[in-house]
Amino acid sequence: MAQSCNIKKQRALAIIDLLKKEYPDAGCTLDYNEAWKLLVSVRLAAQCTDARVNVVVEGLYEQFPTVEALANADVDEIEHIVKPCGLGHSKARDISACMKVLHEQYGGNVPDDFDALLALPGVGRKSANLIMGDVFGKPAIVTDTHCIRLVNRMGLVDGIKEPKKVEMELWKIIPPEEGSDFCHRLVYHGRAVCTARSRPDCANCCLTDVCKKIGV
């Protein structure tokens, strides 16, 4: 077990180094300039592209430019605007409830505590980790679909698909200070090379020499 973990650690460090060279400027692909806006966007991004979310939120913030305004908005009004992102009713309900908590309990600020973030309506581990890493610069591992698919293919985890379990395994082998950027780079790589809808483009992959390529 220890030997296997050491092998994965060595592979992880090599992958991190190569991805840094391939995607030096990789970052969050959701547009935001305030922490609460990232909370809104990541909720809208469920089963929706980041590109579409970035367009939709422009209209949302034009009408509701602050946490307080969004907290006081009618859920139906929010739903009407965010409907193009899919699952409009549940997303609007969660956004409304989340903004109410931020307004009433945190003075409009987003808490920098992981458990406090998890307690917010509509916020799961992926969202909380994204906020911790991107907004507060703290150790974070965001296990989105790209991350889960790629770390299985690369051999950093072994056939694990449940997000929390993948996250826990990655904490064992990814240096804490690298986790957030590593996950962002996996998104870029997963969209450009190691795709889900077709066979991975291994011939043009920067990770060919270190990827286990287990065909997951």
mmCIF file of C-alpha atoms in Angstrom:
data_model
loop_
_atom_site.group_PDB
_atom_site.id
_atom_site.type_symbol
_atom_site.label_atom_id
_atom_site.label_comp_id
_atom_site.label_asym_id
_atom_site.label_seq_id
_atom_site.Cartn_x
_atom_site.Cartn_y
_atom_site.Cartn_z
ATOM 1 C CA MET A 1 0.000 0.000 0.000
ATOM 2 C CA ALA A 2 2.764 2.461 0.981
ATOM 3 C CA GLN A 3 4.743 1.623 -2.148
ATOM 4 C CA SER A 4 1.680 2.176 -4.329
ATOM 5 C CA CYS A 5 1.061 5.547 -2.680
ATOM 6 C CA ASN A 6 4.687 6.584 -3.253
ATOM 7 C CA ILE A 7 4.449 5.644 -6.917
ATOM 8 C CA LYS A 8 1.298 7.724 -7.255
ATOM 9 C CA LYS A 9 2.947 10.651 -5.481
ATOM 10 C CA GLN A 10 5.879 10.540 -7.894
ATOM 11 C CA ARG A 11 3.531 10.315 -10.868
ATOM 12 C CA ALA A 12 1.422 13.172 -9.503
ATOM 13 C CA LEU A 13 4.453 15.459 -9.114
ATOM 14 C CA ALA A 14 5.559 14.698 -12.662
ATOM 15 C CA ILE A 15 2.058 15.388 -14.010
ATOM 16 C CA ILE A 16 1.820 18.646 -12.058
ATOM 17 C CA ASP A 17 5.145 19.822 -13.503
ATOM 18 C CA LEU A 18 4.174 18.968 -17.076
ATOM 19 C CA LEU A 19 0.727 20.563 -16.809
ATOM 20 C CA LYS A 20 2.304 23.751 -15.434
ATOM 21 C CA LYS A 21 4.425 24.003 -18.559
ATOM 22 C CA GLU A 22 1.500 23.213 -20.869
ATOM 23 C CA TYR A 23 -1.057 25.506 -19.194
ATOM 24 C CA PRO A 24 0.932 28.143 -17.262
ATOM 25 C CA ASP A 25 -1.953 30.591 -16.969
ATOM 26 C CA ALA A 26 -4.796 28.160 -16.271
ATOM 27 C CA GLY A 27 -7.413 29.436 -13.849
ATOM 28 C CA CYS A 28 -11.104 29.346 -13.102
ATOM 29 C CA THR A 29 -13.159 29.634 -16.290
ATOM 30 C CA LEU A 30 -16.122 31.186 -14.473
ATOM 31 C CA ASP A 31 -16.075 34.995 -14.585
ATOM 32 C CA TYR A 32 -16.392 36.794 -11.247
ATOM 33 C CA ASN A 33 -15.031 39.829 -9.420
ATOM 34 C CA GLU A 34 -16.564 39.169 -6.002
ATOM 35 C CA ALA A 35 -16.666 35.984 -3.938
ATOM 36 C CA TRP A 36 -20.464 35.778 -3.805
ATOM 37 C CA LYS A 37 -20.628 35.904 -7.588
ATOM 38 C CA LEU A 38 -18.452 32.807 -7.821
ATOM 39 C CA LEU A 39 -20.878 31.058 -5.464
ATOM 40 C CA VAL A 40 -23.740 31.968 -7.799
ATOM 41 C CA SER A 41 -21.864 30.916 -10.924
ATOM 42 C CA VAL A 42 -20.689 27.566 -9.615
ATOM 43 C CA ARG A 43 -24.272 26.675 -8.675
ATOM 44 C CA LEU A 44 -25.456 27.624 -12.162
ATOM 45 C CA ALA A 45 -22.630 25.633 -13.740
ATOM 46 C CA ALA A 46 -24.099 22.276 -12.678
ATOM 47 C CA GLN A 47 -24.952 20.469 -15.944
ATOM 48 C CA CYS A 48 -24.233 23.675 -17.871
ATOM 49 C CA THR A 49 -21.168 25.076 -19.625
ATOM 50 C CA ASP A 50 -19.111 27.780 -17.964
ATOM 51 C CA ALA A 51 -19.378 29.840 -21.149
ATOM 52 C CA ARG A 52 -23.161 29.937 -20.936
ATOM 53 C CA VAL A 53 -23.074 30.735 -17.218
ATOM 54 C CA ASN A 54 -20.763 33.677 -17.884
ATOM 55 C CA VAL A 55 -23.326 35.120 -20.300
ATOM 56 C CA VAL A 56 -26.372 34.473 -18.126
ATOM 57 C CA VAL A 57 -24.954 36.039 -14.967
ATOM 58 C CA GLU A 58 -24.420 39.343 -16.755
ATOM 59 C CA GLY A 59 -28.182 39.778 -16.951
ATOM 60 C CA LEU A 60 -28.644 38.528 -13.397
ATOM 61 C CA TYR A 61 -26.212 41.082 -11.950
ATOM 62 C CA GLU A 62 -27.637 43.912 -14.009
ATOM 63 C CA GLN A 63 -30.946 43.394 -12.251
ATOM 64 C CA PHE A 64 -29.581 42.279 -8.857
ATOM 65 C CA PRO A 65 -26.108 43.818 -8.397
ATOM 66 C CA THR A 66 -25.560 43.001 -4.697
ATOM 67 C CA VAL A 67 -25.996 40.158 -2.221
ATOM 68 C CA GLU A 68 -28.823 42.093 -0.588
ATOM 69 C CA ALA A 69 -30.614 42.702 -3.883
ATOM 70 C CA LEU A 70 -30.402 39.041 -4.815
ATOM 71 C CA ALA A 71 -31.448 37.959 -1.312
ATOM 72 C CA ASN A 72 -34.566 40.113 -1.575
ATOM 73 C CA ALA A 73 -35.399 39.093 -5.135
ATOM 74 C CA ASP A 74 -38.395 36.929 -5.893
ATOM 75 C CA VAL A 75 -37.333 33.374 -6.710
ATOM 76 C CA ASP A 76 -39.468 33.451 -9.858
ATOM 77 C CA GLU A 77 -37.557 36.493 -11.114
ATOM 78 C CA ILE A 78 -34.246 34.744 -10.542
ATOM 79 C CA GLU A 79 -35.528 31.601 -12.246
ATOM 80 C CA HIS A 80 -36.642 33.567 -15.308
ATOM 81 C CA ILE A 81 -33.112 34.897 -15.776
ATOM 82 C CA VAL A 82 -31.136 31.706 -15.030
ATOM 83 C CA LYS A 83 -33.449 29.333 -16.904
ATOM 84 C CA PRO A 84 -31.045 29.022 -19.889
ATOM 85 C CA CYS A 85 -28.590 27.275 -17.538
ATOM 86 C CA GLY A 86 -31.058 24.433 -16.979
ATOM 87 C CA LEU A 87 -32.653 23.245 -13.734
ATOM 88 C CA GLY A 88 -33.849 26.808 -13.313
ATOM 89 C CA HIS A 89 -36.209 26.306 -10.399
ATOM 90 C CA SER A 90 -33.826 24.414 -8.118
ATOM 91 C CA LYS A 91 -30.894 26.667 -8.975
ATOM 92 C CA ALA A 92 -32.927 29.836 -8.399
ATOM 93 C CA ARG A 93 -34.190 28.480 -5.080
ATOM 94 C CA ASP A 94 -30.674 27.614 -3.899
ATOM 95 C CA ILE A 95 -29.220 30.950 -5.015
ATOM 96 C CA SER A 96 -31.986 32.845 -3.242
ATOM 97 C CA ALA A 97 -31.549 30.862 -0.028
ATOM 98 C CA CYS A 98 -27.761 31.137 -0.134
ATOM 99 C CA MET A 99 -27.823 34.908 -0.634
ATOM 100 C CA LYS A 100 -30.288 35.261 2.246
ATOM 101 C CA VAL A 101 -27.874 33.465 4.569
ATOM 102 C CA LEU A 102 -24.934 35.576 3.380
ATOM 103 C CA HIS A 103 -26.946 38.757 3.883
ATOM 104 C CA GLU A 104 -28.461 37.869 7.245
ATOM 105 C CA GLN A 105 -25.629 35.942 8.895
ATOM 106 C CA TYR A 106 -22.425 37.174 7.259
ATOM 107 C CA GLY A 107 -23.107 40.799 6.378
ATOM 108 C CA GLY A 108 -22.963 40.011 2.676
ATOM 109 C CA ASN A 109 -19.542 38.369 2.923
ATOM 110 C CA VAL A 110 -18.589 34.820 1.999
ATOM 111 C CA PRO A 111 -17.123 32.835 4.929
ATOM 112 C CA ASP A 112 -13.565 31.554 4.538
ATOM 113 C CA ASP A 113 -14.254 28.379 6.508
ATOM 114 C CA PHE A 114 -14.865 25.128 4.629
ATOM 115 C CA ASP A 115 -17.556 23.804 6.968
ATOM 116 C CA ALA A 116 -19.346 27.163 6.954
ATOM 117 C CA LEU A 117 -19.362 27.104 3.168
ATOM 118 C CA LEU A 118 -20.763 23.557 3.148
ATOM 119 C CA ALA A 119 -23.600 24.738 5.378
ATOM 120 C CA LEU A 120 -24.751 27.266 2.771
ATOM 121 C CA PRO A 121 -27.771 26.232 0.674
ATOM 122 C CA GLY A 122 -26.792 24.611 -2.609
ATOM 123 C CA VAL A 123 -23.071 24.438 -1.759
ATOM 124 C CA GLY A 124 -21.338 21.071 -1.935
ATOM 125 C CA ARG A 125 -17.716 20.026 -1.560
ATOM 126 C CA LYS A 126 -16.794 20.962 -5.126
ATOM 127 C CA SER A 127 -18.152 24.492 -4.722
ATOM 128 C CA ALA A 128 -16.640 24.933 -1.268
ATOM 129 C CA ASN A 129 -13.225 23.811 -2.491
ATOM 130 C CA LEU A 130 -13.422 26.169 -5.462
ATOM 131 C CA ILE A 131 -14.149 29.101 -3.161
ATOM 132 C CA MET A 132 -11.409 28.115 -0.714
ATOM 133 C CA GLY A 133 -8.799 27.834 -3.447
ATOM 134 C CA ASP A 134 -9.708 30.650 -5.833
ATOM 135 C CA VAL A 135 -11.040 33.275 -3.458
ATOM 136 C CA PHE A 136 -9.053 32.652 -0.291
ATOM 137 C CA GLY A 137 -5.916 30.985 -1.667
ATOM 138 C CA LYS A 138 -6.204 28.031 0.679
ATOM 139 C CA PRO A 139 -5.508 24.351 -0.106
ATOM 140 C CA ALA A 140 -8.300 22.944 -2.258
ATOM 141 C CA ILE A 141 -9.086 20.042 -4.575
ATOM 142 C CA VAL A 142 -12.051 20.495 -6.903
ATOM 143 C CA THR A 143 -13.260 17.097 -8.098
ATOM 144 C CA ASP A 144 -15.346 17.999 -11.121
ATOM 145 C CA THR A 145 -16.038 15.606 -14.000
ATOM 146 C CA HIS A 146 -12.751 16.427 -15.767
ATOM 147 C CA CYS A 147 -10.735 15.822 -12.618
ATOM 148 C CA ILE A 148 -12.424 12.502 -11.866
ATOM 149 C CA ARG A 149 -12.055 11.222 -15.426
ATOM 150 C CA LEU A 150 -8.431 12.264 -15.847
ATOM 151 C CA VAL A 151 -7.009 11.149 -12.511
ATOM 152 C CA ASN A 152 -8.495 7.707 -13.129
ATOM 153 C CA ARG A 153 -6.998 7.535 -16.626
ATOM 154 C CA MET A 154 -3.639 8.751 -15.368
ATOM 155 C CA GLY A 155 -3.538 6.196 -12.580
ATOM 156 C CA LEU A 156 -3.600 8.651 -9.684
ATOM 157 C CA VAL A 157 -6.705 6.908 -8.339
ATOM 158 C CA ASP A 158 -7.930 3.410 -9.073
ATOM 159 C CA GLY A 159 -11.421 3.183 -10.519
ATOM 160 C CA ILE A 160 -12.983 5.647 -8.081
ATOM 161 C CA LYS A 161 -15.824 7.775 -9.414
ATOM 162 C CA GLU A 162 -17.453 9.208 -6.267
ATOM 163 C CA PRO A 163 -16.263 12.847 -5.974
ATOM 164 C CA LYS A 164 -15.567 12.896 -2.234
ATOM 165 C CA LYS A 165 -13.627 9.628 -2.373
ATOM 166 C CA VAL A 166 -11.563 10.935 -5.300
ATOM 167 C CA GLU A 167 -10.880 14.120 -3.347
ATOM 168 C CA MET A 168 -9.730 12.168 -0.283
ATOM 169 C CA GLU A 169 -7.374 10.032 -2.385
ATOM 170 C CA LEU A 170 -5.873 13.075 -4.093
ATOM 171 C CA TRP A 171 -5.204 14.788 -0.759
ATOM 172 C CA LYS A 172 -2.807 11.891 -0.042
ATOM 173 C CA ILE A 173 -0.642 12.514 -3.113
ATOM 174 C CA ILE A 174 -1.090 16.139 -4.246
ATOM 175 C CA PRO A 175 0.863 18.836 -2.363
ATOM 176 C CA PRO A 176 -1.716 21.107 -0.682
ATOM 177 C CA GLU A 177 -0.363 24.258 -2.326
ATOM 178 C CA GLU A 178 -0.716 22.681 -5.790
ATOM 179 C CA GLY A 179 -4.262 21.297 -5.525
ATOM 180 C CA SER A 180 -6.308 24.241 -6.768
ATOM 181 C CA ASP A 181 -4.180 25.046 -9.829
ATOM 182 C CA PHE A 182 -3.749 21.342 -10.608
ATOM 183 C CA CYS A 183 -7.520 20.917 -10.842
ATOM 184 C CA HIS A 184 -7.880 23.990 -13.069
ATOM 185 C CA ARG A 185 -5.241 22.593 -15.404
ATOM 186 C CA LEU A 186 -7.071 19.279 -15.539
ATOM 187 C CA VAL A 187 -10.129 21.155 -16.825
ATOM 188 C CA TYR A 188 -8.091 22.739 -19.617
ATOM 189 C CA HIS A 189 -6.449 19.427 -20.477
ATOM 190 C CA GLY A 190 -9.738 17.547 -20.297
ATOM 191 C CA ARG A 191 -11.343 19.930 -22.771
ATOM 192 C CA ALA A 192 -8.447 20.157 -25.202
ATOM 193 C CA VAL A 193 -6.774 16.740 -25.212
ATOM 194 C CA CYS A 194 -8.055 14.113 -22.800
ATOM 195 C CA THR A 195 -11.684 14.493 -23.784
ATOM 196 C CA ALA A 196 -14.744 12.569 -22.680
ATOM 197 C CA ARG A 197 -16.666 12.415 -25.961
ATOM 198 C CA SER A 198 -13.952 10.817 -28.039
ATOM 199 C CA ARG A 199 -10.809 8.794 -27.553
ATOM 200 C CA PRO A 200 -8.083 10.735 -25.739
ATOM 201 C CA ASP A 201 -5.593 12.383 -28.094
ATOM 202 C CA CYS A 202 -2.642 10.557 -26.570
ATOM 203 C CA ALA A 203 -0.394 11.275 -29.567
ATOM 204 C CA ASN A 204 -0.529 14.985 -28.771
ATOM 205 C CA CYS A 205 -0.604 14.720 -24.980
ATOM 206 C CA CYS A 206 2.129 16.262 -22.837
ATOM 207 C CA LEU A 207 1.611 13.500 -20.270
ATOM 208 C CA THR A 208 2.213 10.474 -22.498
ATOM 209 C CA ASP A 209 5.380 9.403 -20.705
ATOM 210 C CA VAL A 210 3.874 9.511 -17.208
ATOM 211 C CA CYS A 211 0.194 8.665 -17.726
ATOM 212 C CA LYS A 212 -0.826 5.136 -16.836
ATOM 213 C CA LYS A 213 -3.516 5.222 -19.575
ATOM 214 C CA ILE A 214 -5.636 2.532 -17.962
ATOM 215 C CA GLY A 215 -8.476 3.149 -20.437
ATOM 216 C CA VAL A 216 -11.078 4.324 -17.937
#
